[in-house]
mmCIF file of C-alpha atoms in Angstrom:
data_model
loop_
_atom_site.group_PDB
_atom_site.id
_atom_site.type_symbol
_atom_site.label_atom_id
_atom_site.label_comp_id
_atom_site.label_asym_id
_atom_site.label_seq_id
_atom_site.Cartn_x
_atom_site.Cartn_y
_atom_site.Cartn_z
ATOM 1 C CA MET V 26 0.045 0.042 0.014
ATOM 2 C CA SER V 27 1.122 3.441 -0.803
ATOM 3 C CA ASP V 28 2.389 5.976 1.792
ATOM 4 C CA ILE V 29 0.540 8.731 -0.095
ATOM 5 C CA GLU V 30 -2.495 10.102 1.668
ATOM 6 C CA PHE V 31 -5.199 11.727 -0.496
ATOM 7 C CA ALA V 32 -6.930 14.222 1.750
ATOM 8 C CA THR V 33 -9.959 14.481 -0.643
ATOM 9 C CA PRO V 34 -11.500 12.278 -3.259
ATOM 10 C CA GLN V 35 -10.679 15.036 -5.847
ATOM 11 C CA GLU V 36 -7.043 14.650 -4.934
ATOM 12 C CA ALA V 37 -7.224 10.884 -5.460
ATOM 13 C CA GLU V 38 -8.959 11.366 -8.844
ATOM 14 C CA GLN V 39 -6.442 13.893 -9.993
ATOM 15 C CA ALA V 40 -3.626 11.419 -9.090
ATOM 16 C CA PHE V 41 -5.493 8.650 -10.981
ATOM 17 C CA TYR V 42 -5.600 10.658 -14.290
ATOM 18 C CA GLN V 43 -2.080 12.021 -13.885
ATOM 19 C CA ALA V 44 -0.818 8.444 -13.392
ATOM 20 C CA PHE V 45 -2.739 7.382 -16.463
ATOM 21 C CA GLU V 46 -1.276 10.203 -18.476
ATOM 22 C CA ARG V 47 2.262 9.378 -17.367
ATOM 23 C CA ALA V 48 1.725 5.597 -17.699
ATOM 24 C CA ASP V 49 3.012 5.349 -14.156
ATOM 25 C CA LEU V 50 1.925 1.995 -12.661
ATOM 26 C CA PRO V 51 3.123 2.588 -9.098
ATOM 27 C CA ALA V 52 1.447 5.967 -9.060
ATOM 28 C CA MET V 53 -1.749 4.398 -10.519
ATOM 29 C CA MET V 54 -1.825 1.676 -7.855
ATOM 30 C CA SER V 55 -1.276 4.275 -5.066
ATOM 31 C CA VAL V 56 -4.864 5.530 -5.747
ATOM 32 C CA TRP V 57 -6.435 2.072 -5.429
ATOM 33 C CA ALA V 58 -7.741 0.520 -2.254
ATOM 34 C CA ASP V 59 -6.255 -2.886 -1.328
ATOM 35 C CA LEU V 60 -9.659 -4.574 -0.702
ATOM 36 C CA PRO V 61 -10.954 -7.838 -2.154
ATOM 37 C CA ASN V 62 -14.122 -6.264 -3.525
ATOM 38 C CA THR V 63 -12.344 -3.392 -5.332
ATOM 39 C CA VAL V 64 -13.394 -3.425 -8.934
ATOM 40 C CA CYS V 65 -12.163 -1.936 -12.261
ATOM 41 C CA ILE V 66 -13.983 -2.298 -15.592
ATOM 42 C CA HIS V 67 -12.290 -0.846 -18.651
ATOM 43 C CA PRO V 68 -14.263 0.217 -21.666
ATOM 44 C CA LEU V 69 -15.843 -2.795 -23.253
ATOM 45 C CA GLY V 70 -13.690 -5.018 -20.993
ATOM 46 C CA PRO V 71 -14.264 -7.712 -18.335
ATOM 47 C CA ARG V 72 -14.614 -7.036 -14.599
ATOM 48 C CA HIS V 73 -11.258 -7.058 -12.744
ATOM 49 C CA GLN V 74 -11.671 -7.597 -9.020
ATOM 50 C CA GLY V 75 -9.126 -7.375 -6.260
ATOM 51 C CA ARG V 76 -5.781 -5.591 -6.328
ATOM 52 C CA THR V 77 -3.828 -8.336 -8.166
ATOM 53 C CA GLN V 78 -6.362 -8.405 -11.158
ATOM 54 C CA ILE V 79 -6.597 -4.636 -11.289
ATOM 55 C CA GLU V 80 -2.881 -4.175 -11.261
ATOM 56 C CA ALA V 81 -2.393 -6.682 -13.991
ATOM 57 C CA SER V 82 -4.996 -4.893 -16.161
ATOM 58 C CA TRP V 83 -3.260 -1.553 -15.658
ATOM 59 C CA ARG V 84 0.121 -2.988 -16.324
ATOM 60 C CA GLU V 85 -1.127 -4.281 -19.692
ATOM 61 C CA ILE V 86 -2.772 -0.879 -20.576
ATOM 62 C CA LEU V 87 0.069 1.337 -19.387
ATOM 63 C CA SER V 88 2.797 -0.764 -21.004
ATOM 64 C CA ALA V 89 1.143 -0.477 -24.466
ATOM 65 C CA GLY V 90 3.175 2.632 -25.125
ATOM 66 C CA LEU V 91 0.164 4.833 -25.980
ATOM 67 C CA ARG V 92 0.259 8.344 -24.291
ATOM 68 C CA LEU V 93 -3.015 9.853 -23.517
ATOM 69 C CA ARG V 94 -4.163 13.305 -22.364
ATOM 70 C CA PHE V 95 -7.454 13.534 -20.498
ATOM 71 C CA THR V 96 -9.891 16.478 -20.272
ATOM 72 C CA ILE V 97 -12.562 15.753 -17.679
ATOM 73 C CA THR V 98 -15.987 17.280 -18.249
ATOM 74 C CA GLU V 99 -19.623 16.676 -17.383
ATOM 75 C CA THR V 100 -18.654 16.130 -13.756
ATOM 76 C CA GLN V 101 -21.227 15.058 -11.220
ATOM 77 C CA TYR V 102 -19.990 14.544 -7.633
ATOM 78 C CA THR V 103 -21.813 13.255 -4.577
ATOM 79 C CA GLN V 104 -20.201 12.585 -1.296
ATOM 80 C CA ASP V 105 -20.868 11.611 2.327
ATOM 81 C CA ALA V 106 -18.494 11.089 5.197
ATOM 82 C CA LEU V 107 -17.018 7.847 3.889
ATOM 83 C CA LEU V 108 -17.906 7.458 0.211
ATOM 84 C CA ALA V 109 -17.653 9.753 -2.841
ATOM 85 C CA VAL V 110 -19.162 8.972 -6.251
ATOM 86 C CA HIS V 111 -17.808 10.802 -9.267
ATOM 87 C CA VAL V 112 -19.467 10.435 -12.602
ATOM 88 C CA VAL V 113 -17.346 12.067 -15.330
ATOM 89 C CA GLN V 114 -16.856 12.272 -19.064
ATOM 90 C CA GLU V 115 -13.279 11.513 -20.125
ATOM 91 C CA ASN V 116 -12.413 13.351 -23.340
ATOM 92 C CA ILE V 117 -9.150 11.596 -24.432
ATOM 93 C CA GLN V 118 -6.584 12.660 -26.963
ATOM 94 C CA ALA V 119 -3.751 10.309 -27.903
ATOM 95 C CA THR V 120 -0.330 11.703 -28.723
ATOM 96 C CA GLY V 121 0.056 11.820 -32.475
ATOM 97 C CA GLU V 122 -3.652 11.490 -33.227
ATOM 98 C CA SER V 123 -5.474 14.411 -34.954
ATOM 99 C CA GLY V 124 -9.084 13.219 -34.592
ATOM 100 C CA ARG V 125 -11.310 13.076 -31.593
ATOM 101 C CA ARG V 126 -12.003 9.865 -29.855
ATOM 102 C CA THR V 127 -15.444 8.842 -28.600
ATOM 103 C CA PRO V 128 -15.829 10.246 -25.085
ATOM 104 C CA ILE V 129 -15.763 7.711 -22.143
ATOM 105 C CA LEU V 130 -18.284 7.891 -19.375
ATOM 106 C CA SER V 131 -16.746 6.862 -16.012
ATOM 107 C CA THR V 132 -17.964 6.258 -12.603
ATOM 108 C CA ASN V 133 -15.217 6.482 -10.056
ATOM 109 C CA ILE V 134 -16.041 5.649 -6.390
ATOM 110 C CA TYR V 135 -13.721 6.542 -3.559
ATOM 111 C CA GLN V 136 -13.775 5.357 0.083
ATOM 112 C CA LEU V 137 -12.274 7.194 3.073
ATOM 113 C CA MET V 138 -9.799 4.802 4.797
ATOM 114 C CA ASP V 139 -7.201 5.140 7.455
ATOM 115 C CA SER V 140 -4.741 6.025 4.603
ATOM 116 C CA GLY V 141 -6.919 8.632 3.139
ATOM 117 C CA TRP V 142 -9.306 8.505 0.118
ATOM 118 C CA ARG V 143 -8.886 5.422 -2.139
ATOM 119 C CA MET V 144 -10.518 4.330 -5.335
ATOM 120 C CA ILE V 145 -12.749 1.227 -4.938
ATOM 121 C CA LEU V 146 -14.416 1.266 -8.299
ATOM 122 C CA HIS V 147 -13.590 2.614 -11.757
ATOM 123 C CA HIS V 148 -16.189 1.711 -14.445
ATOM 124 C CA ALA V 149 -15.719 3.153 -17.886
ATOM 125 C CA SER V 150 -17.633 2.757 -21.036
ATOM 126 C CA PRO V 151 -17.980 4.551 -24.416
ATOM 127 C CA ALA V 152 -20.437 7.424 -24.354
ATOM 128 C CA PRO V 153 -23.572 6.968 -26.478
ATOM 129 C CA ARG V 154 -23.216 8.917 -29.676
ATOM 130 C CA ALA V 155 -25.928 11.491 -28.602
ATOM 131 C CA ALA V 156 -23.760 12.231 -25.537
ATOM 132 C CA GLU V 157 -20.914 13.437 -27.925
ATOM 133 C CA HIS V 158 -23.260 16.274 -28.868
ATOM 134 C CA GLY V 159 -24.700 17.117 -25.455
ATOM 135 C CA ARG V 160 -28.075 15.315 -25.990
ATOM 136 C CA SER V 161 -29.460 12.512 -24.003
ATOM 137 C CA PRO V 162 -29.601 9.235 -25.874
ATOM 138 C CA SER V 163 -33.041 7.957 -26.901
ATOM 139 C CA LEU V 164 -34.319 4.713 -25.328
ATOM 140 C CA HIS V 165 -35.839 3.675 -28.687
#
């Protein structure tokens, strides 16, 4: 477990996206709680549960050599004394790409622990096409 203490869920989230941009696995894992029920679901991917599976999934992603820049928009935060839920839109630009990628909708849940705020869930999926233009998707 990391010696880094995140005083707020926002600090933990900032560290998460900075680690992702730098492809820094130790920094990425410093954000995550070491609990058996911690879950990470990457866009269109399977469920990874527990620190070992989550770390292996990030090792594979971060070692791919792709450098990404995140702009976070459409933020919605809710928090109580022990849990914080952040629903965000990740607008991602890859180094060397000129076009826009489909935005990713992510739910990030943080829990206050003795070591500060830690991520216990990251669930990301491609945004529906209507969300790319600021409209709600139709159910039909």
